[in-house]
């Protein structure tokens, strides 16, 4: 007797609940070089990696007041690489001792027809931007230093202008839920980048 | 007895060096005041005063040191007074006291203050006694409070001016920029599709529970699976490729593997 077709089996047992731990800061353009040098010294030894990404943020407005947000990212300088779909939950509040912003995170690689698919599902694009910068790694920590470019004509990624005179610096770790020592490691690393950059947990709700 | 003598000698030596330093700095200060008074600046005068105060402090410390015997218990008695020049004395006092005679001794060996000074001191002590303990305590407290207020004001001023001075050359990041960039990433503030912040739109991520996420994710899988079963292979390989350092917000390779294993319920 063969097993029942997979489509009829209920999907029990969830995914491992992954959380993203995040610290953010910024650095002025003129101090970028020193920051890159310091990161090259501190981080894992690898060829400096640059990236040029185009990110689109989609909203699904349902009956609830707050819409569901998904972020779709594609690489503009590497061919043949899948698109990246990401869901980020609300930041977990409450623990003042935790040094990093913690939020639920789901990452999926997708094919190139992601935007069409999301539109068919009812999502609408809210905003988009281009991110260009450098990527460093240290163990499970990922450090990104990138500049955000505003897209002037929707859909046209050639015509962009930088949003500010600074680069955004993000230190992030994606780890299973409950591993709070990760935030201690992140804070220790952030200490080493002072006073060039002050990485801290910034609550996005405060900036609304 | 031996030990005490040794202690006395040692402390006297220390005292001598301290007093010598003090004398030198006083001398240089006086020289500065007399000869360079037209180009003297207030900070320079303050420096000299600070030096003197520091030296007086160390002198006090030396006197209070536990190894210093009580000089109060020692008495100096002149044994021989002579109006002749004393070469030894000259040498020891660097030429200041040539003769150990009747005029020199009362000045140098004096222990009581001048009569006028003694009068003033007596006056002050009677005044202090007259006020009474409580009022005196209150005055002390108010003085302390005023001093600490002043100190606070000064240090705050110093700190503010310091940061202002360092700003043009040492600032490597701009907190306002940080906030602007984080706001742009988080909900698109300042980007192309900018909406007025009053509306409920701007990227407030929804609060679906874990179940909904799962349903959403598995729904995605199901649609993709149903639509193109042949696509499963490239999808997986896409995930493997992601390990090689796909730019953007991809997590590290190990986590990606775990995810792909668990989020593909149809994996064989």
Coordinates of C-alpha atoms in Angstrom, one line a residue:
Chain A
X1 CA 0.0 0.0 0.0
X2 CA 1.6 3.2 -1.0
X3 CA 1.5 6.3 1.1
X4 CA -1.3 8.7 0.5
X5 CA -0.5 11.5 -1.9
X6 CA 1.5 14.2 -0.2
X7 CA -1.1 16.9 -1.0
X8 CA -3.5 15.3 1.4
X9 CA -1.2 15.2 4.3
X10 CA -1.7 17.9 6.8
X11 CA 1.4 20.1 7.3
X12 CA 2.0 19.6 11.0
X13 CA 5.3 20.2 12.7
X14 CA 6.4 23.7 11.9
X15 CA 9.6 25.2 10.8
X16 CA 12.3 26.1 13.2
X17 CA 11.3 29.5 14.4
X18 CA 14.2 31.7 13.3
X19 CA 14.8 35.1 14.8
X20 CA 16.8 37.9 13.4
X21 CA 19.0 39.8 15.9
X22 CA 19.8 43.2 14.5
X23 CA 21.9 46.2 15.4
X24 CA 22.0 49.2 13.2
X25 CA 24.1 52.3 12.8
X26 CA 25.4 54.6 10.1
X27 CA 28.7 56.0 8.9
X28 CA 29.4 59.1 6.8
X29 CA 30.7 58.7 3.3
X30 CA 34.0 60.2 4.2
X31 CA 34.6 57.7 6.9
X32 CA 33.6 54.7 4.9
X33 CA 37.2 53.7 4.0
X34 CA 38.3 53.5 7.6
X35 CA 35.3 51.4 8.5
X36 CA 35.9 49.0 5.6
X37 CA 39.5 48.6 6.7
X38 CA 38.6 48.0 10.2
X39 CA 35.9 45.4 9.2
X40 CA 38.4 43.7 6.9
X41 CA 40.7 43.3 9.9
X42 CA 38.0 42.2 12.3
X43 CA 35.9 39.9 10.1
X44 CA 36.6 36.5 8.6
X45 CA 39.2 36.5 6.0
X46 CA 37.6 36.5 2.6
X47 CA 37.5 38.5 -0.5
X48 CA 35.6 41.7 0.1
X49 CA 32.2 41.1 -1.2
X50 CA 30.1 43.8 -2.8
X51 CA 26.5 43.7 -3.7
X52 CA 23.9 45.6 -5.7
X53 CA 20.4 44.7 -4.8
X54 CA 17.0 45.9 -5.7
X55 CA 14.4 45.4 -2.9
X56 CA 10.7 45.8 -3.3
X57 CA 8.4 45.8 -0.3
X58 CA 4.9 44.4 -0.8
X59 CA 1.9 45.0 1.3
X60 CA -1.3 42.9 1.6
X61 CA -4.1 44.9 3.1
X62 CA -6.5 42.6 4.7
X63 CA -9.4 43.1 7.1
X64 CA -7.0 43.8 9.9
X65 CA -5.8 47.3 10.4
X66 CA -2.2 46.5 9.9
X67 CA -1.1 45.1 6.5
X68 CA 1.1 42.1 5.9
X69 CA 4.5 43.0 4.7
X70 CA 6.8 40.9 2.5
X71 CA 10.2 42.0 1.1
X72 CA 11.4 40.8 -2.2
X73 CA 15.0 41.2 -3.1
X74 CA 16.9 40.5 -6.3
X75 CA 20.5 40.8 -7.2
X76 CA 21.3 43.3 -9.9
X77 CA 24.9 42.4 -10.4
X78 CA 24.9 38.6 -10.2
X79 CA 23.1 36.6 -12.8
X80 CA 21.3 33.3 -12.2
X81 CA 20.9 33.8 -8.5
X82 CA 17.4 33.3 -7.1
X83 CA 15.2 36.0 -5.7
X84 CA 15.0 36.3 -1.9
X85 CA 11.6 36.7 -0.2
X86 CA 11.6 37.7 3.4
X87 CA 9.1 38.1 6.2
X88 CA 10.1 40.1 9.3
X89 CA 7.9 40.1 12.3
X90 CA 7.3 42.8 15.0
X91 CA 10.4 43.4 17.1
X92 CA 10.1 41.6 20.4
X93 CA 10.0 44.1 23.2
X94 CA 10.3 43.6 26.9
X95 CA 13.7 42.5 27.7
X96 CA 15.8 45.6 28.2
X97 CA 18.9 43.6 28.8
X98 CA 18.8 42.2 25.4
X99 CA 21.2 44.3 23.4
X100 CA 19.9 43.7 19.9
X101 CA 16.6 44.1 18.2
X102 CA 14.9 40.7 17.9
X103 CA 12.2 39.8 15.5
X104 CA 10.8 36.8 13.8
X105 CA 12.3 36.1 10.4
X106 CA 11.4 33.8 7.5
X107 CA 13.6 33.6 4.5
X108 CA 12.8 31.9 1.2
X109 CA 14.5 31.7 -2.1
X110 CA 12.2 32.0 -5.1
X111 CA 12.2 32.1 -8.8
X112 CA 12.1 35.2 -10.9
X113 CA 8.3 35.4 -11.3
X114 CA 8.0 36.4 -7.7
X115 CA 6.5 39.9 -8.3
X116 CA 3.9 38.5 -10.7
X117 CA 3.0 35.9 -8.2
X118 CA 2.7 38.4 -5.3
X119 CA 0.5 40.7 -7.4
X120 CA -1.7 37.8 -8.3
X121 CA -2.0 37.0 -4.6
X122 CA -3.2 40.5 -4.0
X123 CA 0.0 42.2 -2.7
X124 CA 0.7 45.7 -3.9
X125 CA 4.1 47.2 -4.0
X126 CA 4.6 49.8 -1.3
X127 CA 8.1 51.1 -2.0
X128 CA 11.3 50.0 -3.5
X129 CA 15.0 51.0 -3.3
X130 CA 18.4 49.9 -4.5
X131 CA 21.0 48.9 -2.0
X132 CA 24.7 49.0 -2.9
X133 CA 27.5 48.1 -0.6
X134 CA 29.7 45.6 1.1
X135 CA 29.1 42.4 2.9
X136 CA 31.3 41.0 5.7
X137 CA 30.9 37.9 7.8
X138 CA 32.2 36.9 11.2
X139 CA 31.1 33.4 12.2
X140 CA 27.3 33.6 12.1
X141 CA 27.3 37.4 12.2
X142 CA 26.7 39.2 9.0
X143 CA 27.8 42.8 8.6
X144 CA 26.4 44.9 5.8
X145 CA 27.5 48.4 4.9
X146 CA 25.4 49.8 2.1
X147 CA 24.0 52.9 0.6
X148 CA 20.3 53.3 -0.1
X149 CA 19.3 54.7 -3.4
X150 CA 15.9 56.1 -4.1
X151 CA 14.3 55.0 -7.3
X152 CA 12.9 58.1 -9.1
X153 CA 10.8 56.4 -11.7
X154 CA 9.0 53.3 -10.4
X155 CA 10.5 50.2 -12.0
X156 CA 13.5 52.0 -13.5
X157 CA 16.5 50.9 -11.5
X158 CA 19.0 52.9 -13.6
X159 CA 17.7 56.3 -12.5
X160 CA 18.5 56.4 -8.8
X161 CA 19.8 59.0 -6.4
X162 CA 21.3 58.3 -3.0
X163 CA 19.0 58.8 0.0
X164 CA 21.6 60.4 2.3
X165 CA 25.3 61.1 2.6
X166 CA 25.7 58.1 4.9
X167 CA 26.0 54.4 4.6
X168 CA 23.8 52.2 6.7
X169 CA 25.6 49.6 8.8
X170 CA 23.8 46.5 9.9
X171 CA 25.0 43.7 12.1
X172 CA 22.6 40.8 12.0
X173 CA 22.4 37.2 13.0
X174 CA 19.7 34.8 12.1
X175 CA 19.4 32.2 14.8
X176 CA 16.8 29.9 16.3
X177 CA 14.6 31.5 18.9
X178 CA 15.8 31.6 22.5
X179 CA 19.6 32.1 21.9
X180 CA 20.1 35.3 23.7
X181 CA 23.9 34.9 24.1
X182 CA 24.0 35.8 20.5
X183 CA 23.1 39.4 21.4
X184 CA 26.0 39.5 23.8
X185 CA 28.4 38.5 21.0
X186 CA 26.9 41.1 18.8
X187 CA 27.4 43.8 21.4
X188 CA 31.0 42.8 21.9
X189 CA 31.6 43.1 18.2
X190 CA 29.8 46.4 18.1
X191 CA 32.1 47.7 20.8
X192 CA 35.0 47.1 18.5
X193 CA 33.6 49.3 15.9
X194 CA 33.2 52.3 18.2
X195 CA 33.8 55.2 17.8
X196 CA 33.6 54.9 14.0
X197 CA 30.1 53.6 14.2
X198 CA 27.6 53.3 17.0
X199 CA 25.7 50.2 16.4
X200 CA 22.6 50.2 18.6
X201 CA 19.1 48.7 18.6
X202 CA 16.8 51.2 16.9
X203 CA 13.1 50.7 17.3
X204 CA 11.5 51.5 13.9
X205 CA 8.2 52.4 15.6
X206 CA 9.9 55.3 17.3
X207 CA 10.8 56.7 13.9
X208 CA 7.3 56.8 12.5
Chain B
X1 CA 65.7 55.1 69.5
X2 CA 67.8 54.3 66.4
X3 CA 64.7 53.7 64.4
X4 CA 63.2 57.0 65.4
X5 CA 66.3 58.9 64.5
X6 CA 66.4 57.2 61.2
X7 CA 62.7 58.1 60.7
X8 CA 63.4 61.6 61.6
X9 CA 66.3 61.9 59.2
X10 CA 64.2 60.4 56.4
X11 CA 61.3 62.6 56.9
X12 CA 63.5 65.6 57.2
X13 CA 65.0 64.8 53.9
X14 CA 61.7 64.4 52.3
X15 CA 60.5 67.7 53.7
X16 CA 63.7 69.4 52.5
X17 CA 63.1 68.2 48.9
X18 CA 59.5 69.3 49.0
X19 CA 60.2 72.7 50.4
X20 CA 63.0 73.1 47.9
X21 CA 60.6 72.3 45.0
X22 CA 58.1 74.8 46.4
X23 CA 60.8 77.4 46.7
X24 CA 61.8 76.9 43.1
X25 CA 58.3 77.2 41.8
X26 CA 57.6 80.3 43.9
X27 CA 60.7 81.8 42.6
X28 CA 59.9 81.1 38.9
X29 CA 56.4 82.5 39.5
X30 CA 57.7 85.7 41.0
X31 CA 60.2 86.0 38.1
X32 CA 57.4 85.5 35.7
X33 CA 55.2 88.2 37.4
X34 CA 58.0 90.7 37.6
X35 CA 59.5 90.4 34.2
X36 CA 56.8 89.2 31.9
X37 CA 53.8 90.9 33.3
X38 CA 52.9 92.6 30.0
X39 CA 52.5 89.3 28.1
X40 CA 51.3 87.2 30.9
X41 CA 48.0 85.4 30.3
X42 CA 45.5 84.2 32.8
X43 CA 45.9 80.5 32.0
X44 CA 49.6 80.8 32.6
X45 CA 49.0 82.4 36.0
X46 CA 46.5 79.7 36.8
X47 CA 49.1 77.1 35.8
X48 CA 51.6 78.5 38.3
X49 CA 49.0 78.6 41.0
X50 CA 48.0 75.0 40.2
X51 CA 51.7 74.0 40.5
X52 CA 52.1 75.7 43.8
X53 CA 48.9 74.2 45.2
X54 CA 50.0 70.7 44.0
X55 CA 53.3 71.1 45.8
X56 CA 51.7 72.3 49.0
X57 CA 49.4 69.3 48.8
X58 CA 52.4 66.9 48.5
X59 CA 54.0 68.8 51.4
X60 CA 51.0 68.2 53.5
X61 CA 50.9 64.6 52.5
X62 CA 54.5 64.2 53.5
X63 CA 53.8 65.8 56.9
X64 CA 50.8 63.6 57.5
X65 CA 52.6 60.4 56.5
X66 CA 52.6 57.8 59.1
X67 CA 56.3 57.3 59.0
X68 CA 56.8 61.0 59.9
X69 CA 57.4 61.5 63.6
X70 CA 55.6 64.4 65.2
X71 CA 57.8 67.4 64.7
X72 CA 55.7 69.1 67.3
X73 CA 57.6 67.1 69.9
X74 CA 61.0 68.2 68.7
X75 CA 62.5 71.4 69.9
X76 CA 65.2 73.4 68.3
X77 CA 67.4 75.3 70.6
X78 CA 70.2 77.5 69.4
X79 CA 73.3 76.5 71.2
X80 CA 75.9 79.0 70.0
X81 CA 75.2 82.4 68.6
X82 CA 78.1 84.2 67.0
X83 CA 78.3 87.4 64.9
X84 CA 81.0 85.8 62.6
X85 CA 80.4 84.6 59.1
X86 CA 79.8 80.9 59.0
X87 CA 80.8 79.3 55.7
X88 CA 79.0 76.1 56.4
X89 CA 75.8 77.9 57.0
X90 CA 76.3 80.0 53.9
X91 CA 76.7 76.9 51.8
X92 CA 73.7 75.1 53.3
X93 CA 71.4 78.0 53.0
X94 CA 72.6 78.9 49.5
X95 CA 74.0 82.2 50.6
X96 CA 70.9 83.5 52.2
X97 CA 72.0 83.3 55.9
X98 CA 75.6 84.2 56.3
X99 CA 75.6 84.7 60.1
X100 CA 74.0 82.8 62.8
X101 CA 73.5 85.8 65.1
X102 CA 70.9 87.5 67.4
X103 CA 69.0 89.1 64.5
X104 CA 68.7 86.0 62.4
X105 CA 67.6 83.6 65.1
X106 CA 64.3 85.0 66.2
X107 CA 63.1 85.2 62.6
X108 CA 64.2 81.7 61.6
X109 CA 63.4 79.8 64.7
X110 CA 60.1 81.5 65.4
X111 CA 57.1 79.2 66.2
X112 CA 54.5 81.7 67.1
X113 CA 52.8 83.9 64.4
X114 CA 53.2 87.6 64.3
X115 CA 51.2 89.6 66.9
X116 CA 48.9 91.1 64.3
X117 CA 48.3 87.7 62.8
X118 CA 47.6 86.3 66.3
X119 CA 45.1 89.0 66.9
X120 CA 43.2 88.3 63.7
X121 CA 43.2 84.6 64.4
X122 CA 41.8 85.2 67.8
X123 CA 39.1 87.4 66.4
X124 CA 38.1 84.8 63.8
X125 CA 37.8 82.1 66.4
X126 CA 35.6 84.2 68.7
X127 CA 33.4 85.0 65.7
X128 CA 33.1 81.4 64.8
X129 CA 32.3 80.4 68.4
X130 CA 29.6 83.1 68.6
X131 CA 27.6 81.9 65.6
X132 CA 26.7 78.6 67.2
X133 CA 27.0 75.0 65.9
X134 CA 23.7 74.8 64.0
X135 CA 24.1 78.0 62.0
X136 CA 27.6 77.1 61.3
X137 CA 26.5 73.7 60.0
X138 CA 23.9 75.3 57.8
X139 CA 26.5 77.7 56.4
X140 CA 28.8 74.9 55.6
X141 CA 26.1 73.0 53.8
X142 CA 25.0 75.9 51.7
X143 CA 28.6 76.6 50.7
X144 CA 29.1 73.0 49.7
X145 CA 25.9 73.1 47.7
X146 CA 26.9 76.2 45.9
X147 CA 30.3 74.8 45.1
X148 CA 28.9 71.6 43.6
X149 CA 26.4 73.6 41.5
X150 CA 29.1 75.7 40.1
X151 CA 31.2 72.6 39.4
X152 CA 28.3 71.0 37.6
X153 CA 27.7 74.1 35.5
X154 CA 31.4 74.3 34.5
X155 CA 31.7 70.6 33.6
X156 CA 28.5 70.7 31.5
X157 CA 29.7 73.7 29.7
X158 CA 33.1 72.1 29.1
X159 CA 31.5 68.9 27.8
X160 CA 29.2 70.8 25.4
X161 CA 31.9 72.9 24.0
X162 CA 34.2 69.9 23.6
X163 CA 31.7 68.0 21.5
X164 CA 31.1 71.1 19.4
X165 CA 34.8 71.5 18.9
X166 CA 35.3 67.9 17.8
X167 CA 32.3 67.8 15.5
X168 CA 33.8 69.0 12.3
X169 CA 36.8 66.8 12.2
X170 CA 36.1 63.7 14.3
X171 CA 32.5 62.9 13.6
X172 CA 32.3 59.8 11.6
X173 CA 28.5 59.3 11.7
X174 CA 25.4 61.4 11.9
X175 CA 22.7 60.1 14.2
X176 CA 20.0 61.9 12.1
X177 CA 21.2 60.0 9.1
X178 CA 21.0 56.8 11.0
X179 CA 17.4 57.5 11.9
X180 CA 16.6 58.5 8.3
X181 CA 18.1 55.3 6.8
X182 CA 16.5 53.0 9.4
X183 CA 13.2 54.6 8.7
X184 CA 13.7 54.2 5.0
X185 CA 14.5 50.5 5.4
X186 CA 11.8 49.8 7.9
X187 CA 8.8 51.4 6.2
X188 CA 9.9 53.4 3.2
X189 CA 10.1 56.8 4.6
X190 CA 11.6 59.1 2.1
X191 CA 11.6 56.6 -0.7
X192 CA 9.7 56.8 -4.0
X193 CA 6.3 55.7 -2.8
X194 CA 6.2 58.0 0.1
X195 CA 2.8 58.3 1.7
X196 CA 1.8 60.8 4.4
X197 CA 2.5 59.2 7.8
X198 CA -1.1 59.6 8.9
X199 CA -2.3 56.7 6.8
X200 CA -2.1 53.2 8.1
X201 CA -0.2 52.1 5.1
X202 CA 3.5 52.6 5.5
X203 CA 5.0 49.2 6.1
X204 CA 3.8 48.4 9.6
X205 CA 4.4 44.7 9.4
X206 CA 1.2 42.7 10.3
X207 CA 0.8 40.6 13.3
X208 CA -0.1 37.2 11.9
X209 CA 0.6 34.5 14.5
X210 CA 3.0 31.7 13.9
X211 CA 0.2 29.6 12.4
X212 CA -0.5 32.1 9.7
X213 CA 3.1 32.4 8.8
X214 CA 3.2 28.7 8.4
X215 CA 0.0 28.7 6.4
X216 CA 1.4 31.5 4.2
X217 CA 4.7 29.7 3.7
X218 CA 3.2 26.4 3.0
X219 CA 0.7 28.0 0.8
X220 CA 3.5 29.4 -1.2
X221 CA 5.1 26.0 -1.3
X222 CA 1.9 24.3 -2.4
X223 CA 1.2 26.8 -5.2
X224 CA 4.7 26.5 -6.4
X225 CA 4.8 22.8 -6.1
X226 CA 1.4 22.4 -7.9
X227 CA 2.4 24.8 -10.5
X228 CA 5.7 23.5 -11.5
X229 CA 6.9 20.2 -9.9
X230 CA 9.9 20.4 -12.2
X231 CA 10.9 23.6 -10.5
X232 CA 11.7 21.9 -7.2
X233 CA 15.2 21.0 -8.3
X234 CA 16.2 24.5 -9.4
X235 CA 14.6 25.8 -6.2
X236 CA 16.7 23.7 -4.0
X237 CA 19.8 24.4 -6.0
X238 CA 19.0 28.0 -5.7
X239 CA 19.0 27.6 -2.0
X240 CA 22.4 25.8 -2.1
X241 CA 23.7 28.6 -4.3
X242 CA 22.6 31.0 -1.6
X243 CA 25.2 29.5 0.6
X244 CA 27.9 30.8 -1.6
X245 CA 27.2 34.3 -0.4
X246 CA 24.1 35.7 -2.0
X247 CA 24.1 39.3 -1.3
X248 CA 21.4 40.9 0.7
X249 CA 19.7 39.6 3.7
X250 CA 20.3 35.9 3.3
X251 CA 21.2 34.1 6.5
X252 CA 24.3 32.0 6.7
X253 CA 24.6 28.7 4.9
X254 CA 23.9 26.4 7.7
X255 CA 20.6 28.0 8.6
X256 CA 19.5 28.1 5.0
X257 CA 20.0 24.4 4.8
X258 CA 17.9 23.7 7.8
X259 CA 15.2 26.0 6.5
X260 CA 15.0 24.4 3.1
X261 CA 14.8 21.0 4.7
X262 CA 11.9 21.9 6.9
X263 CA 10.0 24.2 4.6
X264 CA 9.8 21.8 1.7
X265 CA 7.3 19.2 2.9
X266 CA 7.6 17.3 -0.3
X267 CA 11.3 16.7 -0.1
X268 CA 12.1 13.1 -0.6

